[in-house]
XYZ file of N, CA, C and O in Angstrom:
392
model
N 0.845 -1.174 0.000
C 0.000 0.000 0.000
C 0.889 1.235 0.000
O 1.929 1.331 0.651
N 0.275 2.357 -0.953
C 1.186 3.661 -0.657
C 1.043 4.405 0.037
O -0.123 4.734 0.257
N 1.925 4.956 0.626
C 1.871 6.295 1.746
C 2.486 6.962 1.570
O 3.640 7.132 1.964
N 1.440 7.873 0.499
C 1.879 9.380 0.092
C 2.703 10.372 1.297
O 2.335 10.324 2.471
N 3.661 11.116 0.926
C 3.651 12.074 2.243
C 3.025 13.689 1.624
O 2.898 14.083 0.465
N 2.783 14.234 2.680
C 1.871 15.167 2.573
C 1.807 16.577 1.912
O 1.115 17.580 2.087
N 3.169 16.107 0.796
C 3.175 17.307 -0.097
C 2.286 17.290 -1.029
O 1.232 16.666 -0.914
N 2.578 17.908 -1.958
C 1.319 18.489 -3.206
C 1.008 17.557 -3.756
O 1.825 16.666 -3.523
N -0.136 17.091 -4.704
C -0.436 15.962 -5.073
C 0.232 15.667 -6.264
O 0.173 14.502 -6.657
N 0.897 16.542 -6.960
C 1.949 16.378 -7.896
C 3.058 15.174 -7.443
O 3.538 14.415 -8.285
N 3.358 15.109 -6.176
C 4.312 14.364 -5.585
C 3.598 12.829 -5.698
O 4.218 11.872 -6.162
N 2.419 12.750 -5.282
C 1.667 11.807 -5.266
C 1.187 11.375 -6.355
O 0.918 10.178 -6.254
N 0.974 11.766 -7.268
C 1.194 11.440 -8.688
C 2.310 10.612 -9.177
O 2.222 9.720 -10.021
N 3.675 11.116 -8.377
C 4.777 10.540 -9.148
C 5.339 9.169 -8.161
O 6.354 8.480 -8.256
N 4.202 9.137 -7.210
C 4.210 7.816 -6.519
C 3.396 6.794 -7.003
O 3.764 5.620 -6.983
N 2.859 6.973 -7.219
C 1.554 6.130 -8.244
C 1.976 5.777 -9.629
O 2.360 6.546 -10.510
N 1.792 4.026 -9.687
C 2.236 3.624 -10.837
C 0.757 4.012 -12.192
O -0.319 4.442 -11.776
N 0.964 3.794 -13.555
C 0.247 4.025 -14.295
C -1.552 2.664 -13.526
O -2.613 2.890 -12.942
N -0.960 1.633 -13.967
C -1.864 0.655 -13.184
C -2.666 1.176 -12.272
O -3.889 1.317 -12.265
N -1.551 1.547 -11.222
C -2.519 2.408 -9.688
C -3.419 3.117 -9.901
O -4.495 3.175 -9.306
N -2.990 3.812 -10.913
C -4.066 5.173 -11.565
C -5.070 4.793 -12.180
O -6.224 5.191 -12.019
N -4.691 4.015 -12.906
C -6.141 2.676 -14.207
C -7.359 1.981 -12.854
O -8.538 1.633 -12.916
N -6.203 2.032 -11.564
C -7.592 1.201 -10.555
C -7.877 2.090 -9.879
O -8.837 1.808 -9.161
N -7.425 3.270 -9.718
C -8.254 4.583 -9.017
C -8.676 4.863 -9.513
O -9.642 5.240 -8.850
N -8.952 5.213 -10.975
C -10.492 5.524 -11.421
C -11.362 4.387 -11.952
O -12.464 4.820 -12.289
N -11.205 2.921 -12.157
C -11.754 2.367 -12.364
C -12.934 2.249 -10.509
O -14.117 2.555 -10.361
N -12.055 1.766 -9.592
C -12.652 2.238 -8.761
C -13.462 3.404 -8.145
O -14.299 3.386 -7.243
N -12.980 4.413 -8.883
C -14.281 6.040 -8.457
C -15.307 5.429 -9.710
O -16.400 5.867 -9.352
N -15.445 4.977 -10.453
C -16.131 4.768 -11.448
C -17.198 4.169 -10.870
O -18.331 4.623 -11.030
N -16.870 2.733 -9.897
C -17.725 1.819 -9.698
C -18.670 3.199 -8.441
O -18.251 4.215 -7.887
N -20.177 2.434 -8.461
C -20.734 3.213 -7.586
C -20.559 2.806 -6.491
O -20.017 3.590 -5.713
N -20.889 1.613 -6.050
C -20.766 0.967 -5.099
C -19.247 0.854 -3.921
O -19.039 0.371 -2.808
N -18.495 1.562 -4.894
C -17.115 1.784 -4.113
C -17.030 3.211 -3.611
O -17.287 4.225 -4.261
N -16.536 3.112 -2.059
C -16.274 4.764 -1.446
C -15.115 5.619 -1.644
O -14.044 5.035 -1.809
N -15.119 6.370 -1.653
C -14.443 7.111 -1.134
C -12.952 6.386 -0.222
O -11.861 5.879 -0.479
N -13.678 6.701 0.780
C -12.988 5.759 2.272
C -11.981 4.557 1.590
O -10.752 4.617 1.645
N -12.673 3.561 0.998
C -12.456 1.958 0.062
C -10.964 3.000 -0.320
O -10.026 3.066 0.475
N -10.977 3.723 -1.606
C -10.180 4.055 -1.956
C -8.974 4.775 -1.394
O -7.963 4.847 -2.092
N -9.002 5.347 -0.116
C -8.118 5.894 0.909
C -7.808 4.230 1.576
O -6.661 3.817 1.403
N -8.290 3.775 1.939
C -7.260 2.568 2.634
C -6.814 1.871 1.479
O -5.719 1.344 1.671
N -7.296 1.683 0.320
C -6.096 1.075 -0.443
C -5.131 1.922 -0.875
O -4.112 1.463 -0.357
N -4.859 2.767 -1.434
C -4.470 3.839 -2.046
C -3.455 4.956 -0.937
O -2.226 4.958 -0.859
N -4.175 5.604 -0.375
C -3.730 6.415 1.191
C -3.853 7.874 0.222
O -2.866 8.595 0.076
N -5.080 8.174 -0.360
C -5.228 9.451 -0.948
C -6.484 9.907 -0.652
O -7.323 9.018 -0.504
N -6.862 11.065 -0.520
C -8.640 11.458 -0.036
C -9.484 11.602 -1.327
O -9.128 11.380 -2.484
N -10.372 11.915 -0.984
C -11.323 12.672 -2.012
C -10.611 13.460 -2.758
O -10.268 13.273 -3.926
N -10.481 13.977 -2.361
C -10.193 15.540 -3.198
C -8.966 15.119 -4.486
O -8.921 15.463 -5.667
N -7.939 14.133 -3.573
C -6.778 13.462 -4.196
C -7.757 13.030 -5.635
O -7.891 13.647 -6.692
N -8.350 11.725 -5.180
C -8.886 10.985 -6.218
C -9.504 12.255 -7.481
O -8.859 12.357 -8.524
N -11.012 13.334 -7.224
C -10.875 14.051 -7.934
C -10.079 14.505 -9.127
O -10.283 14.399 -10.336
N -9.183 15.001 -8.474
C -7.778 15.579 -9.266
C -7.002 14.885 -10.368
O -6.361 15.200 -11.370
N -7.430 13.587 -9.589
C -6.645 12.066 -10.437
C -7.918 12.204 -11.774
O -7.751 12.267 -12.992
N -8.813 12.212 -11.199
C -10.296 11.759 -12.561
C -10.071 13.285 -13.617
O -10.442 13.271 -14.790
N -9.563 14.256 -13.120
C -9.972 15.171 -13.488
C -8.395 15.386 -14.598
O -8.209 16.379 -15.301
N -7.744 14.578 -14.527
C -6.208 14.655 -15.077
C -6.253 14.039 -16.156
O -6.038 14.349 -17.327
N -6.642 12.868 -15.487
C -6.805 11.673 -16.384
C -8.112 10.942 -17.288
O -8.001 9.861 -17.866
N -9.382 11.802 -17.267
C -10.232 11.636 -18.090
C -10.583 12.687 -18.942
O -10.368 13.851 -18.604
N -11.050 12.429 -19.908
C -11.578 13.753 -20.653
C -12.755 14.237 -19.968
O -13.578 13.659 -19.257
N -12.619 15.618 -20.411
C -13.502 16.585 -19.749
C -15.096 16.501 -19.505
O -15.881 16.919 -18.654
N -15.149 15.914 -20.428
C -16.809 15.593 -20.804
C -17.198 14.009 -19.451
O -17.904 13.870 -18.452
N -16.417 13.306 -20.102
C -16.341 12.371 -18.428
C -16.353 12.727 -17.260
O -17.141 12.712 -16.315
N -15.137 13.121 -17.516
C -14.999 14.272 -15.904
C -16.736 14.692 -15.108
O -17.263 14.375 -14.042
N -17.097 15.401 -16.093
C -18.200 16.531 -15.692
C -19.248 15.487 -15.454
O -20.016 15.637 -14.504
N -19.363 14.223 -16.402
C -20.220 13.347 -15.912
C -20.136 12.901 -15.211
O -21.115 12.627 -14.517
N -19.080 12.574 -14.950
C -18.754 11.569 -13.251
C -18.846 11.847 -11.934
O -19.137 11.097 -11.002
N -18.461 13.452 -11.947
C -18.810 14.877 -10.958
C -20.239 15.036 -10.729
O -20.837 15.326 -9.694
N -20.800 14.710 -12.267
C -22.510 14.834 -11.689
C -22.978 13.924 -11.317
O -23.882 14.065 -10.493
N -22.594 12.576 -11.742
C -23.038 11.318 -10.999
C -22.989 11.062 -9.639
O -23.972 10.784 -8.953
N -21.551 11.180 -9.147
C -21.082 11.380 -7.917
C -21.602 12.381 -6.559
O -21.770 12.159 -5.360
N -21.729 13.416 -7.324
C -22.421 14.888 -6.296
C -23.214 14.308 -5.515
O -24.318 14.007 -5.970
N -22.930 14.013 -4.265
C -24.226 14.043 -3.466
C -24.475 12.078 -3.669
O -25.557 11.600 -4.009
N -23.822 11.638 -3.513
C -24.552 10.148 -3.598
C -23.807 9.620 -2.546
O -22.620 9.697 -2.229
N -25.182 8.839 -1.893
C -24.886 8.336 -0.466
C -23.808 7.285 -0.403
O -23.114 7.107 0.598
N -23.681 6.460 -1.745
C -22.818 5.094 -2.077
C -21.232 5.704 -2.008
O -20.289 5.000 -1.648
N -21.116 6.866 -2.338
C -19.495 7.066 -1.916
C -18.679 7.323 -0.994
O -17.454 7.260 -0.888
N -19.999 7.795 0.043
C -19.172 8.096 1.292
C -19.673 6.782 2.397
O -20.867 6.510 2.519
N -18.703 6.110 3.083
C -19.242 5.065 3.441
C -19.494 4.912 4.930
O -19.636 3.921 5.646
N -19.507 6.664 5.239
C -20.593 6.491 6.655
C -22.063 6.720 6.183
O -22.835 6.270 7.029
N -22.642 7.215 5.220
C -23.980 7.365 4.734
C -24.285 6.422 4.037
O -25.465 6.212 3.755
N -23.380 5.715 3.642
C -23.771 4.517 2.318
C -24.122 3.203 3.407
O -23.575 2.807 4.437
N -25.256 2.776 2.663
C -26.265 1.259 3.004
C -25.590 0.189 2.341
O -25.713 -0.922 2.856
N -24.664 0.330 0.947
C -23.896 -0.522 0.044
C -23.019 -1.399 1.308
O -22.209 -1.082 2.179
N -23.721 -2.738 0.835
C -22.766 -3.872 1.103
C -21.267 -3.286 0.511
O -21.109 -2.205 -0.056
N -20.040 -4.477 0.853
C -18.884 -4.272 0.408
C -19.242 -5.116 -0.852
O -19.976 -6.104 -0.835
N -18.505 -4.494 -2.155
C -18.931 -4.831 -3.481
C -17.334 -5.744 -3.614
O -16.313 -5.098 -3.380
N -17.244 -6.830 -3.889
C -15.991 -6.951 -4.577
C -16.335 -8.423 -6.033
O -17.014 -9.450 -6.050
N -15.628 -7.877 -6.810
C -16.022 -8.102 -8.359
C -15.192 -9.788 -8.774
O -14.358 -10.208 -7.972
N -15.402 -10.322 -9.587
C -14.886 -11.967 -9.312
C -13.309 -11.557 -9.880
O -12.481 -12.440 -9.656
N -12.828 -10.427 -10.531
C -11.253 -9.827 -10.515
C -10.635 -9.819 -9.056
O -9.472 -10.188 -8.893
N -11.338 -9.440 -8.108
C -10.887 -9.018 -6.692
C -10.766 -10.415 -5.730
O -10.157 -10.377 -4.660
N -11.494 -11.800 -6.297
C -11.113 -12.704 -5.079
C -9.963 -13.465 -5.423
O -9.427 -13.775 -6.488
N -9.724 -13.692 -4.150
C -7.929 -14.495 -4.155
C -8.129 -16.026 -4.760
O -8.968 -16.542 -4.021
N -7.850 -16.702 -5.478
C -7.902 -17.966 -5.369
C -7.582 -18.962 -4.363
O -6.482 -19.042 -3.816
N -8.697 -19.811 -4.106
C -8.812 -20.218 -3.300
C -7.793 -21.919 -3.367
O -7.929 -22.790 -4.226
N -6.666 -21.943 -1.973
C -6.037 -23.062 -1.830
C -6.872 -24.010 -2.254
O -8.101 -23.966 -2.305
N -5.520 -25.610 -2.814
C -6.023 -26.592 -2.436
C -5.600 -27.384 -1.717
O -5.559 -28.516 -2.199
N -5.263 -27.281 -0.758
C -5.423 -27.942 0.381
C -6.127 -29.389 0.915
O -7.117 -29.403 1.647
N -5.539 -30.429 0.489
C -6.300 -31.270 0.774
C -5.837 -32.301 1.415
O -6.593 -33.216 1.741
């Protein structure tokens, strides 16, 4: 896991591999994923992630994703009712052990 230190997010940018970046917004993408989700994997806030969508998508996305997002209970995950979502990419394979 990364742990940005607390300079400008430019710095944090250049800590973050391309990949990292492909699953931070694939993750702001999903609805069902928070905010929060993305700070414990990651170690970046809101505002971080933003900046990231706003760099790295075109504008027209951007603005859609900003309006999707505004105000929805599923991203912040003290207001959000969302179970934990994880996608059949995300489980570990399971030992065999026998």
């Amino acid at each position: 896991m990364l742990q940005p230190s607390h300079n400008s997010s430019k710095s944090l940018l250049k800590l973050l591999t391309a990949a990292d970046i492909d699953r931070i917004v694939e993750m702001a993408w999903e609805d069902r994923t928070t905010f929060d989700t993305i700070h414990g994997q990651f170690g970046i806030s809101e505002a971080e992630v933003i900046k990231i969508m706003r760099k790295f998508m075109k504008r027209s996305s951007f603005l859609m994703w900003r309006e999707r997002v505004s105000g929805r209970k599923t991203k912040h995950a003290i207001t959000s009712e969302a179970q934990r979502f994880r996608c059949s990419q995300q489980e570990k394979p399971k030992s065999k052990n026998i």
